[in-house]
PDB file of C-alpha atoms in Angstrom:
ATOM      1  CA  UNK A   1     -15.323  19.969   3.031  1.00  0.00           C
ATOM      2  CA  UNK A   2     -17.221  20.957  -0.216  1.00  0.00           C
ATOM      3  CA  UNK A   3     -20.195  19.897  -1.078  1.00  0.00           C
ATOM      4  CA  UNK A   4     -22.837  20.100  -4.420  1.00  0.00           C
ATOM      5  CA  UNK A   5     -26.434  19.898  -4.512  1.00  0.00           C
ATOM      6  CA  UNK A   6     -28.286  19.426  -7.548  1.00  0.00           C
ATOM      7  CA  UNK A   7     -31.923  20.208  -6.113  1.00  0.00           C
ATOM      8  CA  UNK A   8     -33.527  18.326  -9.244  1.00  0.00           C
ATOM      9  CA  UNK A   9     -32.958  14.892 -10.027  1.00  0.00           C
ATOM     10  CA  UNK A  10     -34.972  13.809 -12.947  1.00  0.00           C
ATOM     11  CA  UNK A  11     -36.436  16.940 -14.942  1.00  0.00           C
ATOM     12  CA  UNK A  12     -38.852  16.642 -18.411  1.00  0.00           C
ATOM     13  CA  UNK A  13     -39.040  19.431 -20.884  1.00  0.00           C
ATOM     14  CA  UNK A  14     -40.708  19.594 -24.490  1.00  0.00           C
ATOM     15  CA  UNK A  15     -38.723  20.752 -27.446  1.00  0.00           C
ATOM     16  CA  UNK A  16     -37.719  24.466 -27.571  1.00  0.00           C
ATOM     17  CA  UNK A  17     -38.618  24.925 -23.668  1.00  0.00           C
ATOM     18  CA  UNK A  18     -36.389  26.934 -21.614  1.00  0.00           C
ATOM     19  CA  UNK A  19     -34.092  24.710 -19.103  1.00  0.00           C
ATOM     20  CA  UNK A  20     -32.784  26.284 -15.763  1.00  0.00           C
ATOM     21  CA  UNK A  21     -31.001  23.538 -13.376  1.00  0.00           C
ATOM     22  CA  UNK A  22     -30.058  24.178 -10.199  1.00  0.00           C
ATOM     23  CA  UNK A  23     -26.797  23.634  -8.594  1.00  0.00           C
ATOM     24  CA  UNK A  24     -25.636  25.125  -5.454  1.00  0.00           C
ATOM     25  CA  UNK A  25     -22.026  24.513  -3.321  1.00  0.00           C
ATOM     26  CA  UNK A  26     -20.700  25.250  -0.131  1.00  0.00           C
ATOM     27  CA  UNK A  27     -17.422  26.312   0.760  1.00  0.00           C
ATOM     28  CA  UNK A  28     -16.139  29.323   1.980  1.00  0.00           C
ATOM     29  CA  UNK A  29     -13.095  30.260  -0.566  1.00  0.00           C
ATOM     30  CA  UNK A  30     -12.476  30.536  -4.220  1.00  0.00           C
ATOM     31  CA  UNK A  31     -13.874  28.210  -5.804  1.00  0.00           C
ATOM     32  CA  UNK A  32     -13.950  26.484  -9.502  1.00  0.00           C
ATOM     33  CA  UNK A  33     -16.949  25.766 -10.369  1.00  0.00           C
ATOM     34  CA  UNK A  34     -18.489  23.317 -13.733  1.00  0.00           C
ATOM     35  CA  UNK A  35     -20.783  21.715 -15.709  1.00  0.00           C
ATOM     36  CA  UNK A  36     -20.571  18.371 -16.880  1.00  0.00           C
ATOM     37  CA  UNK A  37     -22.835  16.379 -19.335  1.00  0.00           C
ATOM     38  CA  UNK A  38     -23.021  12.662 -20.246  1.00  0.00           C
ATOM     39  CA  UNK A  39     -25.102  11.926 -22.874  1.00  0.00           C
ATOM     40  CA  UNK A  40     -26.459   8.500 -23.328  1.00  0.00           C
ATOM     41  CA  UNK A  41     -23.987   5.570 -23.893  1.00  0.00           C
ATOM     42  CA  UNK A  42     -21.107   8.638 -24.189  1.00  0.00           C
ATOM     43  CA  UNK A  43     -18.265   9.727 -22.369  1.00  0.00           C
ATOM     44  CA  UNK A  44     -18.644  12.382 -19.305  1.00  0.00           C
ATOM     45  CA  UNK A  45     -17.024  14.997 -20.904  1.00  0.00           C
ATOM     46  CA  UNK A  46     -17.307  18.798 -20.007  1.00  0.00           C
ATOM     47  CA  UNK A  47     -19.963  21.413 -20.779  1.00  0.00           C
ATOM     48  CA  UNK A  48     -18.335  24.980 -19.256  1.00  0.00           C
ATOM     49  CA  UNK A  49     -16.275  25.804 -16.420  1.00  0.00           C
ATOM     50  CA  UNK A  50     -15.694  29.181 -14.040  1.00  0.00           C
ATOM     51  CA  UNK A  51     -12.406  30.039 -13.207  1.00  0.00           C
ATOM     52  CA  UNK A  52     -12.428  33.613 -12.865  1.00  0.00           C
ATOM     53  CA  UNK A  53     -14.064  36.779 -14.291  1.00  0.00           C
ATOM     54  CA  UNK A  54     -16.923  37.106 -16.131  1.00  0.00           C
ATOM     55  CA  UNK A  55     -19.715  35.327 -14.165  1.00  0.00           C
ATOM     56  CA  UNK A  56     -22.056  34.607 -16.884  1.00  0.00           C
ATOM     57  CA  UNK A  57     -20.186  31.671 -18.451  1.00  0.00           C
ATOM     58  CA  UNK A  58     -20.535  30.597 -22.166  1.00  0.00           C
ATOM     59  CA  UNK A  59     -20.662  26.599 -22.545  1.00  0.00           C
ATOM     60  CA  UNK A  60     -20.818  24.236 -26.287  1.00  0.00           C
ATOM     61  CA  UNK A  61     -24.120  23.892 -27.339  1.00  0.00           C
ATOM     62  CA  UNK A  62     -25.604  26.949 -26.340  1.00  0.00           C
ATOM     63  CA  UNK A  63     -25.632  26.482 -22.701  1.00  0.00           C
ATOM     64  CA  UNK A  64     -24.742  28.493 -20.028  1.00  0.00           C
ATOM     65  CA  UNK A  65     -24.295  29.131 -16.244  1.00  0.00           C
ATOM     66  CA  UNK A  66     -23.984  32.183 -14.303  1.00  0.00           C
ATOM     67  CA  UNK A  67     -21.870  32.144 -11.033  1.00  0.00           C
ATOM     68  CA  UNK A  68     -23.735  34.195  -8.034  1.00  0.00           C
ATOM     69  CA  UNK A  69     -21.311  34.085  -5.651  1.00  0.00           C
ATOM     70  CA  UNK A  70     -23.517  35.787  -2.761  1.00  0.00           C
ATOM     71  CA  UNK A  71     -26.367  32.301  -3.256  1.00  0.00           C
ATOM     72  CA  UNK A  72     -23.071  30.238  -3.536  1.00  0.00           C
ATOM     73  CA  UNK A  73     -24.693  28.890  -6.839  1.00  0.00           C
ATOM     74  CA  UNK A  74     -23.684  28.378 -10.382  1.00  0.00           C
ATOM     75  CA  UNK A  75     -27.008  27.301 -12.138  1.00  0.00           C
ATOM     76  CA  UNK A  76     -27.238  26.021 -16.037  1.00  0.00           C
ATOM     77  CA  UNK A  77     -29.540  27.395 -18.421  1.00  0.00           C
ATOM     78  CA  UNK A  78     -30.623  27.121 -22.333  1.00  0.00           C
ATOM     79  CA  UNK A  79     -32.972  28.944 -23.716  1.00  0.00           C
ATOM     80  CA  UNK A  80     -34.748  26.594 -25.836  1.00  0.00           C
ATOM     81  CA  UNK A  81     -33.453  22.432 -25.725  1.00  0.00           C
ATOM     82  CA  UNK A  82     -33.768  19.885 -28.369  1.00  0.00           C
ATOM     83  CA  UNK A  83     -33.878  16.187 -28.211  1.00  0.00           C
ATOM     84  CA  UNK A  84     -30.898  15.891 -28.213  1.00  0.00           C
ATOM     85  CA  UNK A  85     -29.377  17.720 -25.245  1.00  0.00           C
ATOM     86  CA  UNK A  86     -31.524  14.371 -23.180  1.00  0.00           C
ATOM     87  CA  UNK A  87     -28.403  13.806 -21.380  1.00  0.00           C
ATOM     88  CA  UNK A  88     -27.274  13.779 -17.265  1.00  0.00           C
ATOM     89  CA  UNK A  89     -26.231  16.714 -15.936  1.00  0.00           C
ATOM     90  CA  UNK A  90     -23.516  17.193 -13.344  1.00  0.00           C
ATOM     91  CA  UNK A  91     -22.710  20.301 -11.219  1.00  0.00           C
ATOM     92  CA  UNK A  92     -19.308  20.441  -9.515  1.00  0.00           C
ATOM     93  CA  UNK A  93     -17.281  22.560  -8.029  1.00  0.00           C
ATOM     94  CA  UNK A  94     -13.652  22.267  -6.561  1.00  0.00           C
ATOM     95  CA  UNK A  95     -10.888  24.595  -4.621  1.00  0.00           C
ATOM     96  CA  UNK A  96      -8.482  24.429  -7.745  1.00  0.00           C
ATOM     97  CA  UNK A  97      -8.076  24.016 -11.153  1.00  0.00           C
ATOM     98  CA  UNK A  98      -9.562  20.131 -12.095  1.00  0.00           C
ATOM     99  CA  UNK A  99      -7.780  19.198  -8.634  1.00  0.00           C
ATOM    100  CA  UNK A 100     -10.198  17.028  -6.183  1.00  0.00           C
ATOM    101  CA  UNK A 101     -13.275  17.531  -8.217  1.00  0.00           C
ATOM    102  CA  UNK A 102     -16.647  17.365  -5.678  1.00  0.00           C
ATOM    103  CA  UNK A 103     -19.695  16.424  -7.916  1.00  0.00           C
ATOM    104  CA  UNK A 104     -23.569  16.408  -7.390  1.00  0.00           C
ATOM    105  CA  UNK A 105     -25.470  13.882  -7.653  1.00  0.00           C
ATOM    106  CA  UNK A 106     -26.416  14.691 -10.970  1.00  0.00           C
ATOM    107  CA  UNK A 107     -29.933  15.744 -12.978  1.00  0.00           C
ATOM    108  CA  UNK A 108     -31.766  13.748 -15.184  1.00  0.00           C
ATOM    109  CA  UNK A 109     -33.307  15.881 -17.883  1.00  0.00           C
ATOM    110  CA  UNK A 110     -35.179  13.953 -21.018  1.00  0.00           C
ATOM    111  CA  UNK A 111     -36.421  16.292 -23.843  1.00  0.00           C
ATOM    112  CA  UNK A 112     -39.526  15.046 -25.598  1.00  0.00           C
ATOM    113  CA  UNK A 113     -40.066  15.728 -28.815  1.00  0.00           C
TER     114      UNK A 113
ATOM    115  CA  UNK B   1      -4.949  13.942 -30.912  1.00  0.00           C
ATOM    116  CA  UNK B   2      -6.092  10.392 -29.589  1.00  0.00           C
ATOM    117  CA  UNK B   3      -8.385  10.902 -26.712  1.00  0.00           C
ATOM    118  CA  UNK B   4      -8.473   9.525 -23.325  1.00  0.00           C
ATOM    119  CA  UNK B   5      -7.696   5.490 -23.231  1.00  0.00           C
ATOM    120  CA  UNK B   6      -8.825   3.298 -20.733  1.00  0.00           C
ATOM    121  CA  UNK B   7      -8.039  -0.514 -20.062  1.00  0.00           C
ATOM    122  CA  UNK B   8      -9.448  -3.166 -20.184  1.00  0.00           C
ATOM    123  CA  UNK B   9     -12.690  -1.723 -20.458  1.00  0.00           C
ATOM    124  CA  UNK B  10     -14.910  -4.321 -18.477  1.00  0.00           C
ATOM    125  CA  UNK B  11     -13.409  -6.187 -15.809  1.00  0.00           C
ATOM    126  CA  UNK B  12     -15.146  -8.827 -13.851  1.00  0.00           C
ATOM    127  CA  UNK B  13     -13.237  -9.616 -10.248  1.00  0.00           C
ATOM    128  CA  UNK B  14     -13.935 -11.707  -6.942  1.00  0.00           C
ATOM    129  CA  UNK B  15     -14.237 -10.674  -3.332  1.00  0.00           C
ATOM    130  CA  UNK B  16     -10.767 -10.996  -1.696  1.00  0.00           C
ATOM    131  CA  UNK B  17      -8.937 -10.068  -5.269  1.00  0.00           C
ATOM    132  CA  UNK B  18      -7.063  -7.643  -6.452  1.00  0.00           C
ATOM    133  CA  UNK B  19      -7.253  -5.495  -9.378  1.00  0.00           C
ATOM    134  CA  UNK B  20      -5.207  -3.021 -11.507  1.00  0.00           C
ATOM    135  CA  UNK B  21      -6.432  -0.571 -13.765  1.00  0.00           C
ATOM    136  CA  UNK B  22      -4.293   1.324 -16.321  1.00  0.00           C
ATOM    137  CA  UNK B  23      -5.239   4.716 -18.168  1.00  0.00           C
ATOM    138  CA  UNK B  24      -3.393   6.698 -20.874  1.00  0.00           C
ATOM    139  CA  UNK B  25      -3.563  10.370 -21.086  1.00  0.00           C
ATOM    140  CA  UNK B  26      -4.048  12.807 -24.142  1.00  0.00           C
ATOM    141  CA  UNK B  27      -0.947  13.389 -25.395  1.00  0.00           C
ATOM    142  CA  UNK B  28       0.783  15.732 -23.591  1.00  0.00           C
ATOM    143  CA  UNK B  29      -1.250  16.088 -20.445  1.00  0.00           C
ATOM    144  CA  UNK B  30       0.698  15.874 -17.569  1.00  0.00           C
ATOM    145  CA  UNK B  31      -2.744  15.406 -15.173  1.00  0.00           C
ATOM    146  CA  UNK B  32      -4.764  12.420 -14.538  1.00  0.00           C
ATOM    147  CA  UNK B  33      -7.387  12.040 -12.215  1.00  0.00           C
ATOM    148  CA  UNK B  34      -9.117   9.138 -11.453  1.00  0.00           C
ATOM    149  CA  UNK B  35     -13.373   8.918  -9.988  1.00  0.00           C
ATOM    150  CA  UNK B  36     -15.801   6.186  -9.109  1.00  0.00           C
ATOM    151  CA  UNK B  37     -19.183   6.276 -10.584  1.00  0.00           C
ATOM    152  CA  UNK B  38     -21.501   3.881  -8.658  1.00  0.00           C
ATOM    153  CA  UNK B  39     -25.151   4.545  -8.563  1.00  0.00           C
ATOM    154  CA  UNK B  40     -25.714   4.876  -5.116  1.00  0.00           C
ATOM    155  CA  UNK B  41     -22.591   6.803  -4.503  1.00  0.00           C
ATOM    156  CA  UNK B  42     -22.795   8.943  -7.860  1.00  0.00           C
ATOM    157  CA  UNK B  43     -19.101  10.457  -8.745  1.00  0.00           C
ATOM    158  CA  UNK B  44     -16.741  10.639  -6.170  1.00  0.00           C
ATOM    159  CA  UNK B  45     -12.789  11.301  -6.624  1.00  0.00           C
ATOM    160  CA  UNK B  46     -10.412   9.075  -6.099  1.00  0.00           C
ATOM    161  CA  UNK B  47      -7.055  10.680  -6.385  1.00  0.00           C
ATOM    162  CA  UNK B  48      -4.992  13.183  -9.109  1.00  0.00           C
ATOM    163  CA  UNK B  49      -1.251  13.035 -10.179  1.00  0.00           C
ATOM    164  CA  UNK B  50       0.847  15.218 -11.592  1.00  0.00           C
ATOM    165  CA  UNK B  51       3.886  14.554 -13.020  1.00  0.00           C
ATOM    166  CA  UNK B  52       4.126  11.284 -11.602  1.00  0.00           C
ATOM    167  CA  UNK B  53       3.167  12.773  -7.541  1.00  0.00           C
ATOM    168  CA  UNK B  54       0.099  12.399  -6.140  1.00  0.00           C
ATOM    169  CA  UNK B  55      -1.573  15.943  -5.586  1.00  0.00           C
ATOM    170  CA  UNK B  56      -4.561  15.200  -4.226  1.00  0.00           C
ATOM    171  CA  UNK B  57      -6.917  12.557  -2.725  1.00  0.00           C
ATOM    172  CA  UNK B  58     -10.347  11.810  -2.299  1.00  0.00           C
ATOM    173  CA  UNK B  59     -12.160   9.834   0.845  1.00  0.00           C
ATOM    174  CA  UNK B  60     -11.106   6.614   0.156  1.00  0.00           C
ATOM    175  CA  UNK B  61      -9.900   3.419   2.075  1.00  0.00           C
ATOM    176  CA  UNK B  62      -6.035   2.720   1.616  1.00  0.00           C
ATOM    177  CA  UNK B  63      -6.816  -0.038  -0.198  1.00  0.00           C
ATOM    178  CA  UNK B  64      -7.391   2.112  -3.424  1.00  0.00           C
ATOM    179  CA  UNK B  65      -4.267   3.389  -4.600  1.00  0.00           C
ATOM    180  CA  UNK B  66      -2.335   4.989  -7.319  1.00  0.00           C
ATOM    181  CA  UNK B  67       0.583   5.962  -9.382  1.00  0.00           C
ATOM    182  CA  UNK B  68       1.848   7.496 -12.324  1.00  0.00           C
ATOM    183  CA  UNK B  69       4.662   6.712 -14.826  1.00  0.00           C
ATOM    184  CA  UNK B  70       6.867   8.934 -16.119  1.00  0.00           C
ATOM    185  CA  UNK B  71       4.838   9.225 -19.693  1.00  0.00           C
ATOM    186  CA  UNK B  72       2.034  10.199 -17.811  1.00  0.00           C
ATOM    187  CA  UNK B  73       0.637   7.158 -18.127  1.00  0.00           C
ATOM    188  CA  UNK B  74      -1.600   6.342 -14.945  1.00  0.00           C
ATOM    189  CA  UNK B  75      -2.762   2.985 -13.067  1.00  0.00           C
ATOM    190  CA  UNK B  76      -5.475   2.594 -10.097  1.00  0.00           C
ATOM    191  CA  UNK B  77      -4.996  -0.389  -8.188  1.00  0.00           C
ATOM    192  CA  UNK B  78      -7.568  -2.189  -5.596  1.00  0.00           C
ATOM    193  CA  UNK B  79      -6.592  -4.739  -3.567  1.00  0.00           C
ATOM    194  CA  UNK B  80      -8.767  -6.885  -1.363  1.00  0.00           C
ATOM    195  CA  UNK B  81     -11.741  -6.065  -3.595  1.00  0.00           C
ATOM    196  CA  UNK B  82     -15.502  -5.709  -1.925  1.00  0.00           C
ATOM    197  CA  UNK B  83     -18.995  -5.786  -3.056  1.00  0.00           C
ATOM    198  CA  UNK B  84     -18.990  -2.421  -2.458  1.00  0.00           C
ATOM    199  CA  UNK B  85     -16.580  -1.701  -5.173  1.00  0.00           C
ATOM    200  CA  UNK B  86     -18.325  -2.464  -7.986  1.00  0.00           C
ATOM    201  CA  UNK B  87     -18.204   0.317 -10.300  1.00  0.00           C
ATOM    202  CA  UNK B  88     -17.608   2.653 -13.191  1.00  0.00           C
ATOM    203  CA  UNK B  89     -13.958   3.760 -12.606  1.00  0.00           C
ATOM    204  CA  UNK B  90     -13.252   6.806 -14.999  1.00  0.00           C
ATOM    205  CA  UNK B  91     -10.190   8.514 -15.151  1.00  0.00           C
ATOM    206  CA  UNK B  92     -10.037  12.129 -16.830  1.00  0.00           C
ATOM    207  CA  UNK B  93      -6.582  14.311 -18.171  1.00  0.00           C
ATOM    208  CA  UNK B  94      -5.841  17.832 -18.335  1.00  0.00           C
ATOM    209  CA  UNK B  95      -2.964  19.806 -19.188  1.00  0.00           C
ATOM    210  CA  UNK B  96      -0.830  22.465 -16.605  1.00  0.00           C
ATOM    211  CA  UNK B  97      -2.234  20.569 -13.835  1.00  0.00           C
ATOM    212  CA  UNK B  98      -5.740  22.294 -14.542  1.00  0.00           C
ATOM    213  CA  UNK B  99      -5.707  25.570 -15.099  1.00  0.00           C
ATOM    214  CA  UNK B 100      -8.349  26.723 -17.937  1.00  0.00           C
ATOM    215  CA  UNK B 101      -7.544  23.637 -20.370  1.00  0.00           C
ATOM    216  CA  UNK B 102     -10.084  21.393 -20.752  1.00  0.00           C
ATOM    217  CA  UNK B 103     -10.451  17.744 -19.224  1.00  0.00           C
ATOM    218  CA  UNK B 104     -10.990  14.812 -21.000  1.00  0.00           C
ATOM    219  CA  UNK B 105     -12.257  11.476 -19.977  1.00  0.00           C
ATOM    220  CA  UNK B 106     -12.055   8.103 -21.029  1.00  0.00           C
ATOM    221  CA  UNK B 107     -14.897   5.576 -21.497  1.00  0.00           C
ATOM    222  CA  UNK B 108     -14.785   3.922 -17.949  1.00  0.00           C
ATOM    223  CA  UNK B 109     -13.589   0.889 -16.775  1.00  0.00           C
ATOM    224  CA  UNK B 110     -16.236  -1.170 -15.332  1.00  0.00           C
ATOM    225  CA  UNK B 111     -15.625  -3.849 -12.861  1.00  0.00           C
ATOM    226  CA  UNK B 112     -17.673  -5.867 -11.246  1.00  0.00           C
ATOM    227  CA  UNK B 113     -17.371  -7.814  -8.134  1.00  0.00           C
ATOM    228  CA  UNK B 114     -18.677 -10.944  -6.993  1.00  0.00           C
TER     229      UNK B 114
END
């Protein structure tokens, strides 16, 4: 069975600091792997997705993940976050398309201004 | 393109009961999975259809169960509700039965048990 781990639950940043969240799966095959983001009092709607090809994966909102398929992980990064990307962030992954999607538990992260 | 629609949005059951819950795909999409979100539990899948069979399910009890209409159109239903099932119950479409389209979810239906 697949599983996600999101190793950080509850992460601050200031303004304009980098953001790296970790997210790592297990299961043997091919795997789909994405990100997903609910900001507050919003929909969960999603941030980028792997499929195939190009590890390094471009998301909205200047985020992106790169898939390492050797550390089975797919972790999200930003360079610089604003207040506004205060949001949870889920990692998931499953064996096929958006078919039985396995999630994380999620990360908290809260910008302050 | 309306988005993901969910009904009724807040839903407030008793032990024993039974409930149904109804969701309406973008336009178009033929896929519709459904998820719990429960704090303790986080998000875990329920089941997906696809063109009105059921592709895949998640670890749940036989009392959850599902279906989907020939417009897409998808209900959830729960009978002999528990405590336990209290919950944010989102359901999410896609188009090609995944593929590299994007999914969309709806707000949530949140029900509450007592």
């Amino acid at each position: 069975a697949q599983s996600v781990s999101q190793h950080n639950h509850h992460v601050i940043l200031s303004e304009a600091a980098s953001l790296e969240l970790g997210c790592n799966y297990s299961y043997g095959g091919t795997v789909n792997l994405f990100w997903y983001v609910q900001y507050p009092g919003q929909h969960l709607q999603l941030l980028l997705k792997y499929f195939s090809g190009d590890p390094l994966v471009k998301g909205i909102k200047g985020f992106e993940a790169e898939f390492i398929k050797s550390k089975f992980s797919f972790n999200l990064r930003k360079p610089s976050v604003q207040w506004s990307d205060t949001a949870e962030y889920f990692c998931a992954v499953s064996e096929g398309g958006y078919q039985k999607v396995t999630f994380g538990t999620g990360t908290k992260l809260q910008v302050i201004p | 393109k309306a988005g993901v629609t969910q009904t009724p949005r807040y839903l407030i059951k008793t032990r024993g009961q039974q409930v149904t819950l109804s969701c309406s795909p973008i336009s178009g999409h033929r896929s519709v999975s459904w998820y719990q979100q429960t704090p303790g539990q986080g998000l875990q899948f329920l089941f997906e259809y696809f063109s009105e069979t059921q592709r895949n399910k998640g670890n749940f009890p036989g009392r959850f169960s599902g279906r989907q209409f020939s417009n897409s159109r998808s209900e959830m239903n729960v009978s002999t509700l528990e405590l336990g099932d209290s919950a944010l119950y989102l359901c999410a479409s896609s188009d090609l039965g995944g593929g590299i389209e994007t999914q969309y979810f709806g707000p949530g239906t949140r029900l509450l048990v007592l």
